[in-house]
Structure formats: structure tokens, C-alpha cells
Coordinates of C-alpha atoms and ligand atoms in Angstrom, one line a residue:
M1 CA -3.0 41.9 59.1
K2 CA -4.6 45.4 59.1
T3 CA -7.3 46.0 61.6
I4 CA -9.4 49.0 62.5
K5 CA -11.2 49.4 65.8
G6 CA -14.7 51.0 66.2
V7 CA -17.7 51.0 68.4
K8 CA -20.3 48.2 68.2
I9 CA -23.8 49.4 67.4
S10 CA -25.3 46.0 66.4
S11 CA -23.6 42.7 66.9
G12 CA -22.7 39.9 64.6
V13 CA -19.8 38.9 62.3
V14 CA -19.7 38.9 58.5
S15 CA -17.4 39.0 55.6
G16 CA -18.0 40.4 52.1
P17 CA -17.3 43.1 49.5
I18 CA -17.7 46.8 50.2
F19 CA -20.4 49.0 48.9
Y20 CA -19.7 52.7 49.4
F21 CA -23.0 54.5 50.1
E22 CA -23.3 58.2 49.2
R23 CA -26.4 59.9 50.5
G24 CA -28.8 61.6 48.2
K25 CA -27.2 60.3 45.0
L26 CA -29.8 59.8 42.4
T27 CA -29.8 56.7 40.2
V28 CA -32.0 57.4 37.1
P29 CA -33.0 54.5 34.9
K30 CA -32.4 55.6 31.3
H31 CA -33.9 53.9 28.3
F32 CA -35.8 54.8 25.1
I33 CA -39.5 54.2 24.9
R34 CA -41.8 52.9 22.2
E35 CA -44.7 55.0 21.0
E36 CA -47.3 52.7 22.6
D37 CA -45.6 53.2 26.1
F38 CA -46.0 57.0 25.9
D39 CA -49.4 57.2 27.6
S40 CA -48.5 54.9 30.5
E41 CA -45.3 56.8 31.0
L42 CA -47.2 60.0 31.1
E43 CA -49.7 58.5 33.6
R44 CA -46.9 57.6 35.9
F45 CA -45.6 61.1 35.7
N46 CA -49.0 62.6 36.6
T47 CA -49.3 60.2 39.6
A48 CA -45.7 61.1 40.8
I49 CA -46.5 64.8 40.5
R50 CA -49.8 64.3 42.4
K51 CA -48.2 62.3 45.2
S52 CA -45.3 64.9 45.5
K53 CA -47.9 67.7 45.7
N54 CA -49.8 65.9 48.5
E55 CA -46.7 65.3 50.5
L56 CA -45.5 68.8 50.1
T57 CA -48.9 70.2 51.1
Q58 CA -48.6 68.0 54.3
V59 CA -45.1 69.4 55.0
R60 CA -46.1 73.0 54.3
D61 CA -49.0 72.7 56.8
L62 CA -46.7 71.2 59.4
V63 CA -44.2 73.9 59.0
H64 CA -46.8 76.6 58.8
N65 CA -48.6 75.5 62.0
H66 CA -45.5 75.0 64.1
L67 CA -42.6 76.9 62.7
D68 CA -42.6 80.2 60.8
E69 CA -43.8 81.8 57.7
D70 CA -40.4 82.0 56.0
H71 CA -39.9 78.2 56.0
A72 CA -43.5 77.7 55.0
R73 CA -43.0 80.0 52.1
I74 CA -40.0 77.9 50.9
I75 CA -42.1 74.8 50.9
E76 CA -44.9 76.7 49.2
A77 CA -42.5 77.7 46.5
Q78 CA -41.6 74.0 46.1
L79 CA -45.2 73.1 45.9
L80 CA -45.7 75.6 43.0
A81 CA -42.6 74.4 41.3
V82 CA -43.5 70.7 41.4
Q83 CA -46.6 71.3 39.4
D84 CA -45.2 74.0 37.1
E85 CA -47.0 73.8 33.7
E86 CA -43.9 74.9 31.8
M87 CA -41.8 72.1 33.3
I88 CA -44.5 69.5 32.7
T89 CA -44.8 70.6 29.0
A90 CA -41.0 70.5 28.7
V91 CA -40.9 66.9 29.9
R92 CA -43.6 65.9 27.6
E93 CA -41.9 67.5 24.6
L94 CA -38.6 65.9 25.4
M95 CA -40.3 62.5 25.6
V96 CA -41.9 63.0 22.2
R97 CA -38.8 64.5 20.6
E98 CA -36.1 62.2 21.9
R99 CA -38.1 59.1 23.1
K100 CA -36.5 59.3 26.5
N101 CA -38.4 57.5 29.3
V102 CA -40.2 59.8 31.7
T103 CA -37.7 59.7 34.6
W104 CA -34.8 60.4 32.3
A105 CA -36.7 63.3 30.6
Y106 CA -37.7 64.8 33.9
F107 CA -34.2 64.5 35.2
D108 CA -32.8 66.3 32.2
V109 CA -35.4 69.1 32.3
M110 CA -34.7 69.7 36.0
D111 CA -31.0 69.6 35.4
D112 CA -31.4 72.4 32.8
Y113 CA -33.4 74.5 35.3
E114 CA -30.6 74.0 37.9
K115 CA -28.0 75.1 35.5
L116 CA -30.1 78.2 34.6
L117 CA -30.3 79.2 38.3
L118 CA -26.7 78.7 38.8
K119 CA -25.9 81.0 35.9
T120 CA -27.8 83.9 37.5
L121 CA -25.9 86.5 39.4
S122 CA -28.4 86.5 42.3
Q123 CA -27.3 84.6 45.4
F124 CA -30.9 84.1 46.2
F125 CA -31.6 82.2 43.0
K126 CA -28.3 80.2 43.4
E127 CA -29.5 79.0 46.8
R128 CA -32.8 77.9 45.4
T129 CA -31.0 75.0 43.6
V130 CA -31.3 73.2 47.0
D131 CA -35.1 73.3 46.5
L132 CA -34.9 72.0 43.0
K133 CA -32.8 69.1 44.2
D134 CA -35.4 68.3 46.8
I135 CA -38.2 68.4 44.3
K136 CA -36.3 66.3 41.8
K137 CA -35.5 63.7 44.4
R138 CA -39.1 63.5 45.6
V139 CA -40.6 63.2 42.1
I140 CA -38.1 60.6 40.9
Y141 CA -38.8 58.7 44.1
H142 CA -42.4 58.5 43.1
L143 CA -41.6 57.8 39.5
S144 CA -39.8 54.7 40.4
H145 CA -41.3 51.3 40.1
E146 CA -38.8 50.2 42.8
K147 CA -39.0 52.2 46.1
D148 CA -35.2 52.4 46.3
V149 CA -34.4 53.8 42.9
I150 CA -33.2 57.0 44.4
Q151 CA -30.8 55.1 46.6
P152 CA -27.5 53.9 45.1
E153 CA -28.3 50.5 43.9
I154 CA -26.7 47.5 45.7
L155 CA -26.4 44.7 43.2
K156 CA -24.9 41.9 45.4
P157 CA -24.7 41.2 49.1
S158 CA -22.3 43.8 50.5
I159 CA -21.0 45.6 53.6
I160 CA -22.2 49.2 53.4
V161 CA -19.6 51.8 54.2
A162 CA -20.9 55.4 54.7
E163 CA -20.2 58.7 56.5
K164 CA -23.5 58.2 58.3
M165 CA -26.9 56.4 57.9
S166 CA -30.3 57.8 58.7
P167 CA -33.3 55.6 59.5
S168 CA -34.7 56.3 56.1
D169 CA -31.4 55.3 54.3
L170 CA -31.6 52.0 56.1
M171 CA -35.3 51.5 55.3
H172 CA -34.8 52.1 51.6
I173 CA -31.7 50.0 51.1
D174 CA -32.4 46.4 50.4
H175 CA -31.6 44.9 53.8
K176 CA -31.4 41.4 52.4
L177 CA -28.3 42.5 50.5
T178 CA -27.0 44.5 53.5
L179 CA -24.4 42.2 55.1
G180 CA -23.2 44.8 57.6
I181 CA -22.7 48.5 58.1
I182 CA -19.7 50.7 58.9
T183 CA -20.0 54.4 59.4
R184 CA -17.9 57.4 60.6
Y185 CA -20.8 58.9 62.6
G186 CA -23.6 57.0 64.5
G187 CA -24.8 56.5 68.0
V188 CA -25.7 53.3 69.9
D189 CA -29.2 54.5 70.7
S190 CA -29.8 56.2 67.3
H191 CA -32.8 55.0 65.4
A192 CA -30.6 53.8 62.6
G193 CA -28.9 51.7 65.3
I194 CA -32.2 50.4 66.6
L195 CA -33.2 49.5 63.0
A196 CA -29.9 47.7 62.3
R197 CA -30.5 45.6 65.4
A198 CA -34.1 44.9 64.3
F199 CA -32.8 43.7 60.9
R200 CA -29.9 41.9 62.6
V201 CA -27.3 43.7 60.6
P202 CA -23.9 43.9 62.3
Y203 CA -22.9 47.6 62.6
I204 CA -19.7 49.4 63.7
S205 CA -19.4 53.1 64.0
N206 CA -16.8 55.8 64.9
I207 CA -14.5 54.8 62.0
N208 CA -12.5 57.7 60.7
R209 CA -10.6 55.7 58.0
I210 CA -13.7 55.2 55.8
Q211 CA -11.8 56.0 52.6
E212 CA -9.1 53.4 53.4
I213 CA -11.7 50.7 53.9
V214 CA -13.3 51.5 50.6
S215 CA -10.1 50.6 48.8
Y216 CA -10.4 46.9 49.8
S217 CA -12.3 44.5 47.8
E218 CA -13.3 42.2 50.7
I219 CA -13.2 42.7 54.5
I220 CA -14.4 41.0 57.7
L221 CA -16.7 43.0 60.0
D222 CA -16.5 41.6 63.5
A223 CA -18.9 43.8 65.3
D224 CA -18.8 41.5 68.4
N225 CA -15.2 42.4 68.9
E226 CA -15.6 45.9 67.5
T227 CA -13.0 45.2 64.8
I228 CA -12.7 45.5 61.0
L229 CA -10.1 43.2 59.4
L230 CA -8.8 44.6 56.1
D231 CA -6.1 42.7 54.2
I232 CA -7.6 39.2 55.0
T233 CA -5.6 36.2 53.9
D234 CA -7.1 32.7 53.3
D235 CA -5.9 31.6 56.7
I236 CA -7.7 34.4 58.5
K237 CA -10.8 33.8 56.5
A238 CA -10.7 30.1 57.4
S239 CA -10.3 30.9 61.1
Y240 CA -13.4 33.1 60.9
E241 CA -15.5 30.8 58.8
S242 CA -17.4 28.9 61.6
R243 CA -18.3 32.2 63.5
I244 CA -19.6 33.7 60.2
Q245 CA -21.6 30.6 59.4
D246 CA -22.9 30.5 62.9
F247 CA -24.1 34.1 62.8
R248 CA -25.7 33.6 59.3
S249 CA -27.6 30.6 60.4
H250 CA -28.9 32.3 63.6
R251 CA -29.6 35.6 61.9
D252 CA -33.2 34.8 60.9
N253 CA -33.9 32.7 63.9
I254 CA -35.5 35.3 66.2
I255 CA -36.4 33.1 69.1
S256 CA -37.0 29.4 69.2
D257 CA -38.3 29.0 72.8
K258 CA -41.0 30.7 74.7
V259 CA -39.7 33.9 76.5
A260 CA -39.2 33.6 80.2
N261 CA -42.1 34.7 82.3
S262 CA -40.4 34.5 85.7
T263 CA -37.0 34.8 87.3
K264 CA -34.9 32.0 88.7
D265 CA -36.5 32.4 92.1
G266 CA -40.0 32.4 90.5
V267 CA -40.8 36.2 90.6
P268 CA -43.2 36.9 87.7
Y269 CA -41.6 39.0 84.9
H270 CA -42.8 40.4 81.6
I271 CA -40.6 40.6 78.5
F272 CA -42.3 42.3 75.6
L273 CA -41.2 43.1 72.1
N274 CA -40.3 46.4 70.6
A275 CA -41.4 46.6 66.9
G276 CA -41.9 49.1 64.2
F277 CA -42.9 47.3 61.1
V278 CA -45.8 45.0 60.2
D279 CA -43.4 42.6 58.5
E280 CA -41.3 42.3 61.7
V281 CA -44.4 41.4 63.7
K282 CA -45.5 38.9 61.0
A283 CA -42.2 37.1 61.4
M284 CA -43.0 36.5 65.1
D285 CA -44.6 33.4 66.5
P286 CA -47.2 34.7 69.0
A287 CA -47.1 31.5 70.9
L288 CA -43.5 32.3 72.0
I289 CA -43.9 35.9 73.1
Q290 CA -45.9 37.9 75.6
G291 CA -47.0 40.8 73.4
I292 CA -45.6 44.1 72.0
G293 CA -44.6 46.6 74.6
L294 CA -43.7 49.3 72.1
F295 CA -44.9 49.6 68.5
R296 CA -43.1 52.7 67.1
T297 CA -45.8 53.8 64.7
E298 CA -43.7 56.6 63.1
F299 CA -41.6 53.9 61.4
L300 CA -44.6 53.4 59.1
C301 CA -44.1 57.0 57.9
I302 CA -40.3 56.6 57.5
E303 CA -41.0 53.5 55.3
R304 CA -43.0 55.6 52.9
N305 CA -41.6 59.2 53.5
S306 CA -45.1 60.5 54.4
I307 CA -47.8 60.0 56.9
P308 CA -50.2 57.2 55.8
D309 CA -53.9 58.1 55.7
E310 CA -56.3 56.7 58.3
S311 CA -57.3 53.7 56.2
D312 CA -53.7 52.6 55.5
Q313 CA -52.9 53.0 59.2
F314 CA -56.0 51.1 60.2
Q315 CA -54.9 48.2 58.0
A316 CA -51.4 48.2 59.4
Y317 CA -52.5 48.2 63.1
K318 CA -55.2 45.6 62.4
A319 CA -52.6 43.3 60.8
V320 CA -50.4 43.6 63.9
L321 CA -53.3 42.9 66.3
E322 CA -54.6 40.0 64.3
K323 CA -51.1 38.5 64.2
M324 CA -50.7 38.9 67.9
N325 CA -53.8 36.8 68.7
D326 CA -55.1 38.8 71.7
L327 CA -51.7 39.4 73.2
P328 CA -51.3 43.0 74.4
V329 CA -50.0 45.5 71.8
V330 CA -49.0 48.9 72.9
F331 CA -49.2 51.4 70.0
R332 CA -47.2 54.4 70.7
V333 CA -48.6 57.4 68.8
Y334 CA -46.2 59.1 66.4
D335 CA -43.0 60.2 68.0
F336 CA -41.8 62.7 65.4
G337 CA -39.0 65.1 66.0
R338 CA -35.3 65.0 65.7
D339 CA -34.0 62.3 63.3
K340 CA -37.4 60.7 62.7
L341 CA -39.2 63.7 61.4
L342 CA -36.2 64.8 59.4
A343 CA -35.9 61.4 57.9
M344 CA -39.5 61.5 56.9
L345 CA -39.7 65.0 55.5
D346 CA -36.4 64.3 53.7
L347 CA -35.9 67.9 52.9
E348 CA -32.4 69.2 52.8
I349 CA -33.5 72.7 53.5
L350 CA -34.9 71.6 56.9
Q351 CA -32.0 69.4 57.7
E352 CA -29.5 72.2 57.4
D353 CA -31.4 74.4 59.8
H354 CA -31.7 71.9 62.7
I355 CA -35.1 73.5 63.3
F356 CA -36.8 70.4 64.5
D357 CA -34.3 69.5 67.2
E358 CA -36.5 70.3 70.1
W359 CA -39.8 69.3 68.7
G360 CA -41.4 65.9 69.1
G361 CA -43.7 63.4 70.9
I362 CA -47.2 64.2 72.0
G363 CA -46.5 67.9 72.2
F364 CA -46.0 67.9 68.4
L365 CA -49.2 65.9 67.8
L366 CA -51.2 68.2 70.0
D367 CA -49.9 71.1 67.9
N368 CA -51.0 69.2 64.8
P369 CA -54.3 67.7 66.0
E370 CA -55.4 66.5 62.5
I371 CA -52.5 64.0 62.4
L372 CA -53.2 62.9 66.0
K373 CA -57.0 62.5 65.4
A374 CA -56.5 60.4 62.2
Q375 CA -54.1 58.2 64.1
L376 CA -56.3 57.7 67.1
R377 CA -59.2 56.9 64.9
A378 CA -57.2 54.3 63.1
I379 CA -56.0 52.7 66.4
L380 CA -59.4 52.8 67.9
R381 CA -60.9 51.1 64.8
A382 CA -58.2 48.5 64.8
S383 CA -58.8 47.8 68.5
A384 CA -61.9 45.8 67.5
Y385 CA -59.4 43.2 66.3
G386 CA -57.2 42.6 69.3
N387 CA -55.8 43.7 72.7
T388 CA -54.9 47.3 72.2
Q389 CA -53.2 49.8 74.4
I390 CA -52.1 53.4 73.5
M391 CA -48.9 55.1 74.7
L392 CA -47.9 58.8 74.5
P393 CA -44.3 59.7 73.8
L394 CA -42.2 62.5 75.3
V395 CA -44.8 63.6 77.7
M396 CA -43.7 66.8 79.4
F397 CA -46.8 67.9 81.2
V398 CA -49.9 66.3 82.8
E399 CA -52.0 68.7 80.7
E400 CA -50.9 66.9 77.5
V401 CA -52.3 63.7 78.7
V402 CA -55.6 65.4 79.8
R403 CA -56.0 67.0 76.3
T404 CA -55.2 63.8 74.5
K405 CA -57.9 62.0 76.6
E406 CA -60.5 64.6 75.6
I407 CA -59.6 64.0 72.0
L408 CA -59.9 60.3 72.5
E409 CA -63.3 60.6 74.1
A410 CA -64.5 62.8 71.2
I411 CA -63.3 60.3 68.7
K412 CA -65.1 57.5 70.6
S413 CA -68.4 59.4 70.3
E414 CA -67.7 60.1 66.6
L415 CA -67.0 56.4 65.9
K416 CA -70.2 55.4 67.8
R417 CA -72.2 57.9 65.7
E418 CA -70.7 56.3 62.5
G419 CA -71.5 52.9 63.8
L420 CA -67.8 51.8 63.7
A421 CA -66.6 49.2 66.2
F422 CA -63.8 49.7 68.8
A423 CA -62.8 48.4 72.2
E424 CA -64.2 50.5 75.0
N425 CA -61.5 50.0 77.7
I426 CA -58.2 50.7 76.0
E427 CA -55.5 51.4 78.5
L428 CA -53.5 54.6 78.1
G429 CA -49.9 54.9 79.2
A430 CA -47.4 57.7 79.3
M431 CA -43.7 57.4 78.4
I432 CA -41.5 58.8 81.0
E433 CA -38.5 60.1 79.2
T434 CA -38.2 63.9 79.8
S435 CA -36.9 65.6 83.0
S436 CA -39.9 67.9 83.3
V437 CA -42.4 65.0 83.7
L438 CA -40.3 63.5 86.5
E439 CA -41.6 66.4 88.6
E440 CA -45.3 65.6 88.0
L441 CA -45.4 61.8 88.4
D442 CA -47.9 61.5 91.2
E443 CA -50.3 63.8 89.4
L444 CA -49.7 62.1 86.0
A445 CA -50.3 58.6 87.5
K446 CA -54.0 59.7 88.3
H447 CA -54.5 60.1 84.5
V448 CA -52.9 57.0 83.0
D449 CA -53.0 53.2 83.3
F450 CA -49.2 52.6 83.1
F451 CA -45.8 54.2 82.8
S452 CA -43.2 53.1 80.3
I453 CA -39.7 54.5 80.8
G454 CA -37.9 55.5 77.6
T455 CA -34.3 55.3 78.7
N456 CA -32.8 56.4 75.4
D457 CA -34.4 59.9 75.6
L458 CA -34.2 59.9 79.4
A459 CA -30.4 59.8 79.2
L460 CA -30.6 62.6 76.6
Y461 CA -32.7 64.8 79.0
L462 CA -30.9 64.0 82.2
L463 CA -27.3 63.8 81.0
G464 CA -27.5 66.0 77.8
S465 CA -25.9 63.3 75.7
G466 CA -26.7 63.1 72.0
R467 CA -28.3 59.8 71.1
M468 CA -27.6 60.2 67.4
T469 CA -23.9 60.5 67.9
D470 CA -23.2 59.1 71.4
L471 CA -21.1 56.0 71.5
T472 CA -20.8 55.4 75.2
K473 CA -23.5 53.8 77.2
N474 CA -25.1 56.1 79.8
Y475 CA -27.2 53.4 81.3
Y476 CA -25.0 53.1 84.4
H477 CA -25.2 56.7 85.4
P478 CA -26.6 57.2 89.0
K479 CA -29.0 59.9 87.8
I480 CA -30.7 57.4 85.5
F481 CA -31.1 54.7 88.2
R482 CA -32.4 57.3 90.7
A483 CA -34.9 58.6 88.1
I484 CA -36.1 55.1 87.4
D485 CA -36.4 54.4 91.1
K486 CA -38.6 57.6 91.4
V487 CA -40.9 56.3 88.6
I488 CA -41.2 52.9 90.2
K489 CA -42.1 54.4 93.5
A490 CA -44.7 56.7 91.9
G491 CA -46.1 53.8 90.0
N492 CA -46.3 51.6 93.1
K493 CA -48.0 54.3 95.1
A494 CA -50.7 54.8 92.4
G495 CA -51.0 51.0 91.8
I496 CA -50.0 51.2 88.1
P497 CA -47.4 49.1 86.3
V498 CA -44.0 50.5 85.3
D499 CA -42.2 49.1 82.2
V500 CA -38.8 49.9 80.7
C501 CA -38.8 50.0 76.9
G502 CA -35.6 51.8 76.1
E503 CA -32.4 50.0 75.0
M504 CA -31.1 49.9 78.5
A505 CA -33.3 46.9 79.3
S506 CA -31.3 44.8 76.7
D507 CA -28.0 45.6 78.3
P508 CA -27.1 42.5 80.4
Y509 CA -25.5 44.5 83.3
A510 CA -28.1 47.2 83.3
L511 CA -30.9 44.6 83.4
I512 CA -29.6 43.4 86.7
G513 CA -29.6 46.9 88.1
L514 CA -33.2 47.5 86.8
T515 CA -34.4 44.2 88.3
A516 CA -32.6 45.0 91.6
I517 CA -34.5 48.3 92.0
G518 CA -37.8 46.7 91.2
I519 CA -38.5 46.6 87.5
R520 CA -40.5 43.5 86.6
S521 CA -41.5 44.4 83.0
I522 CA -39.4 45.3 80.0
S523 CA -39.7 45.6 76.3
V524 CA -36.8 44.9 74.0
S525 CA -36.1 44.6 70.3
S526 CA -36.4 41.2 68.6
S527 CA -32.7 40.8 68.3
A528 CA -32.3 41.0 72.1
L529 CA -35.3 38.9 73.0
A530 CA -33.5 35.5 73.3
A531 CA -30.5 36.8 75.3
V532 CA -32.7 38.9 77.7
S533 CA -35.1 36.0 78.2
D534 CA -32.1 33.7 79.1
E535 CA -30.8 36.3 81.5
V536 CA -34.1 36.9 83.3
S537 CA -34.5 33.2 83.9
K538 CA -31.1 33.2 85.6
I539 CA -31.6 36.2 87.8
D540 CA -32.3 35.6 91.4
V541 CA -34.3 38.6 92.6
Q542 CA -33.6 37.9 96.2
Q543 CA -29.9 38.0 95.6
C544 CA -29.7 41.0 93.3
S545 CA -31.8 43.0 95.7
I546 CA -28.7 43.4 97.9
L547 CA -27.4 45.8 95.2
V548 CA -30.2 48.3 95.7
D549 CA -28.6 50.6 98.3
S550 CA -25.3 50.8 96.6
I551 CA -26.8 51.5 93.2
L552 CA -29.1 54.3 94.5
S553 CA -26.4 55.9 96.6
A554 CA -23.6 55.7 94.1
D555 CA -21.8 58.8 93.2
D556 CA -20.5 57.8 89.8
T557 CA -21.1 55.6 86.7
F558 CA -18.1 53.4 87.3
T559 CA -19.1 52.3 90.7
I560 CA -22.5 51.1 89.4
Y561 CA -21.0 49.5 86.3
S562 CA -18.4 47.5 88.2
Q563 CA -20.9 46.2 90.7
L564 CA -23.3 45.1 88.1
K565 CA -20.6 43.6 86.0
K566 CA -19.2 41.7 89.1
F567 CA -22.7 40.4 90.0
Y568 CA -23.3 39.3 86.4
H569 CA -20.1 37.3 86.1
E570 CA -20.4 35.8 89.6
Q571 CA -24.1 34.9 89.6
L572 CA -25.2 34.5 86.0
E573 CA -22.4 33.0 84.0
Ligands
LIG601 C1 -36.7 55.7 74.4 O1 -36.6 56.9 74.2 O2 -36.1 55.1 75.2 C2 -37.7 55.0 73.5 C3 -38.0 53.7 73.8 O3 -38.2 55.6 72.5 P1 -37.4 56.0 71.1 O4 -36.1 55.2 71.2 O5 -38.3 55.6 70.0 O6 -37.3 57.4 71.3
LIG602 MG1 -38.0 58.1 73.2

């Protein structure tokens, strides 16, 4: 039997056929239209152009405000091209002449333009075909009845094999048909990884032999054992059958018991949920959980490739709060930047330049106050419907929190003037996930109601590891534990709670270390909830506190890892 080893990003075991996923490949529905369909087709076209125009205006303003004029000009050119009268007339004429449906006609017209540009001798014009491709993709996306028409179409349940997956690829693929994922590139803490775990899709990365896998008609993906089985015989299939069935039947079963609210020796403990989609929250039974410790609001934008307006946001936040029945919900304001912003803007030209690498979090929002204000208004208005808290991502300086609070106060006065209801005492928290903010914790604590540690980014800042590609877990590094200890001490001194909402909290060994040094509140994804709850109920805080000194004085990752592992297997299994 042929096997290939990889790195587990999301657990589970499945078997099935392969679907080779190629990014950016357009699937254009082609059919002839009847005369009576002409007007409605044209109407769809006008709507698609208008939506594309609005999005590009948004992108142009973002780029103009924060980046440079050269890039803004490129987007401006796209903006003009998307509403070009000559192109619109050409599409209309083609529809009349050849009875092609609007998507097909648009695709053909754009194709002709591309060919024309490629024929020119000028390098400048040749390079502009990238822009045309972007425009084409965007308009066809809006032309589609189905959101995923621009994605290669999966027709039957399959294991997706790809070079890499972005969060937006994952969002736009039909995840009900996605049995599993195999990629060449992809990190444990990447947002695509976080999404795969949220959807409970087994995922293995770091596979170089992608093309070899594609040549098999059916494979087994055993993410739990980080293995792909290729030439499977009936015997092998039979031996896997019960594990595959077991995984399938538990896949939709998020949690069946109430999550633990104390440790084995009775120490109170909070286990909250990390979420990013309204549907994910709707699938939860509020009677079984303690609340949402991190709602990643930017996922709403990735879902639709643009920033929803205030009213759409208000509806989404309200739905989450109503479902949670007065349990606390922490809305983290948009954390754009890096892969999330790129996924949303979905512009090849920007992806190539890596220009957004260092830009994200609350710093980005303060540079683009219109986006922040609309979001805060939406959250405040929704706060009339449930227990709302607000959290700021990637805080670097105390000043960012002070400025955000000023904006919040101004919005509250505005809402009062407008006679719109909101909760007065909304708690405000800061995410601790950059190295610079670690130097300002005491001062910062004076301005916020809680700290929440984002270990995914903290590892990036402290250790310089790339979360989009990193395959090893950095959770056990002494610098991470010492930084968390510093945050706990600052929180205790100021009397404000400290929570951990990064992926580290769902790692069974790391959770013991976090509890040992004093963490009593965590937030984890739905797929980790049951296992983490079980573990917390088995931890004896008294016993694990003997690990504190050795964790905090350790010189290397391995020492910490082996101690935590030993403790886990001796005390919890
Ligand atoms: C983190 O950085 O640990 C975190 C929770 O936020 P995100 O993964 O969305 O950056
Ligand atoms: Mg983060």
C-alpha cells in the first residue's frame, strides 16, 4: 500500500474521490437565451456592474487612504474599465446577435479585450491583462445566481487537493461536498486551517506529491495519523470503515453535554466559543455553552468579498445575540490585514505585491475610520438585543484604545440623538498579541475591561514564525509562556480578567501549561469544545501548579513540551 505523510491541520478520517482545485479558474455557464429573457439578463448585468463598481470604490478608497497613489490609480483604472460604455454595448450586441446568455457574452467580450492587449507591443498594456482578469472575475461572481460559480464546481462529495487554500476559497466551496482537504502549503494556525476546523473538515498539509495523489480515483485521508493512503484495497477500506463511520456520525455533533465550568478540584473555569459565522452560532445550543469569547467579524466580509453595510452588520450581530440568549458575546472589530484582507479584496495585483503584510487590526480601522464607525454603530445597535462586549485586535499602543473609546462615545451620543437603543455599559477588551503592547500592559489595563491573548499572532510577533505556512506548534516556547505570565500578572494587578482565545488553548498539553500559570478562561473553536471541556474537568489545579516554576524558567521548547506531555499522560488519561 502506498502512503504519504503530511502534517495535520484539522483532524478526522474520510475516504472518497479526489477533486483537484485550481485557484481562480472561472466556470462560466453557457446557454442560449429566449427573446423574453433578454431584459432580465440585462438587468442582472446592470446589477453586477453596479455591485462591482461599489466594491472597487471601497477598495480604491482603502488603498488611497493607506497605501500609495500608484496602487490607487490601478484600482481607479479598474473602476473605469468595469463601467466602460463600449464594453457594455459590446456585451448587449453579442447577446442580441448570438443569443448568448449574459455571463457567456461578457466573458467573450472580455476575452477579446485581453487578446487585444496581449497583441500590443507595449509591456505596460500586456501587464494590464491582470486587471482585466480581476474585473472579469468580480463581475462574473456577481452575475452568478450561485455564489460559487467562479469556483471550480464540485459535483459530488470529494477530497479537495490543491496547492494552497485561502479562507475565501474555503468559504466559497460547498463545504457539504468537501470531505477533506490536502494541500502542498498551509499552516496550522492559518485562517483556512481555523475554518477547516470550524467546518470539521479533515485537512493535511505539507504534501509535495500533489500530482501523484490526483492520479488516484479514490483515497483515504487519515488526518488523525497524518497519513494519506493511496492504492487502497477492499481489505484496507474495510479496516477503516468503522473509524470513517464514527467520524461521519460525530461530525455534526458539536457538543452534547454542557461544557465544564470548573476543574476537577472545583476551581471555576470559563470555556467560551470562537465563531465567525451566523450559521455556526445558530447551530449551537445556548443551554450547553457559556458564551462566545471571540466572534471574528471579518469572516462576514470574506463570506461576501466586501464589507457589509451597517444595516447588514446589525442584522448579523443581532441574530448572534438573540441566539445566545443573554450569554456574553465578544464581537471583535474587523481584524483585516494579511491573509484576511487579501482574501476579501481578492485582487491579484495586490496579492503579488505583499503590500498588506504588516497592516491589520485596530490600527487599520483607525486609519479607515468610516469602516470602524459603521461597525461600532452596528454593534452598539445590536447590543440592545443581548449581552454584548467589544474587543480590539492587534492593539499595539494604548493610544489606539483611547482613540477608539472616543469614537465609541461619539457614536453613543449620535445614537441617542437618533433615538436608537443600545446597551450603556458594554465592556471593552484588548487583544494581547503584539510584542509592543506587552511593554504597555499596566497602562493599557487602566483603559480596558479585559485582556484576551491571541496566541496565534503572539507567536508570530515573538518568534517570527509565519502562521500561514508554519507547520510546527510554537505553543511550548518559553517566550510564549513568559509573555502570557506577564499578561496574567498585569491583569491581576489591575483586577481585570485575562482570557486566551488563540488556538493554543485547544492543544491538550498547552492547556495544562496555561492552567498551571493561572489561566482560568479560554475560548476555542466549536470542533475543540467537547475535548477541551473534558480535559478541564479532569485537570487538578493544585497538582498542575507544581509545573509553574519549571515552565517559566525553562530555556527551551522541548523541556516544556516533555513536562506537559508527561503530566497529561500521568494525570489525565
Ligand atoms: C490570535 O491571533 O490568536 C487570534 C485569536 O486571532 P486571529 O487568529 O483571528 O488572528
Ligand atoms: Mg490574531
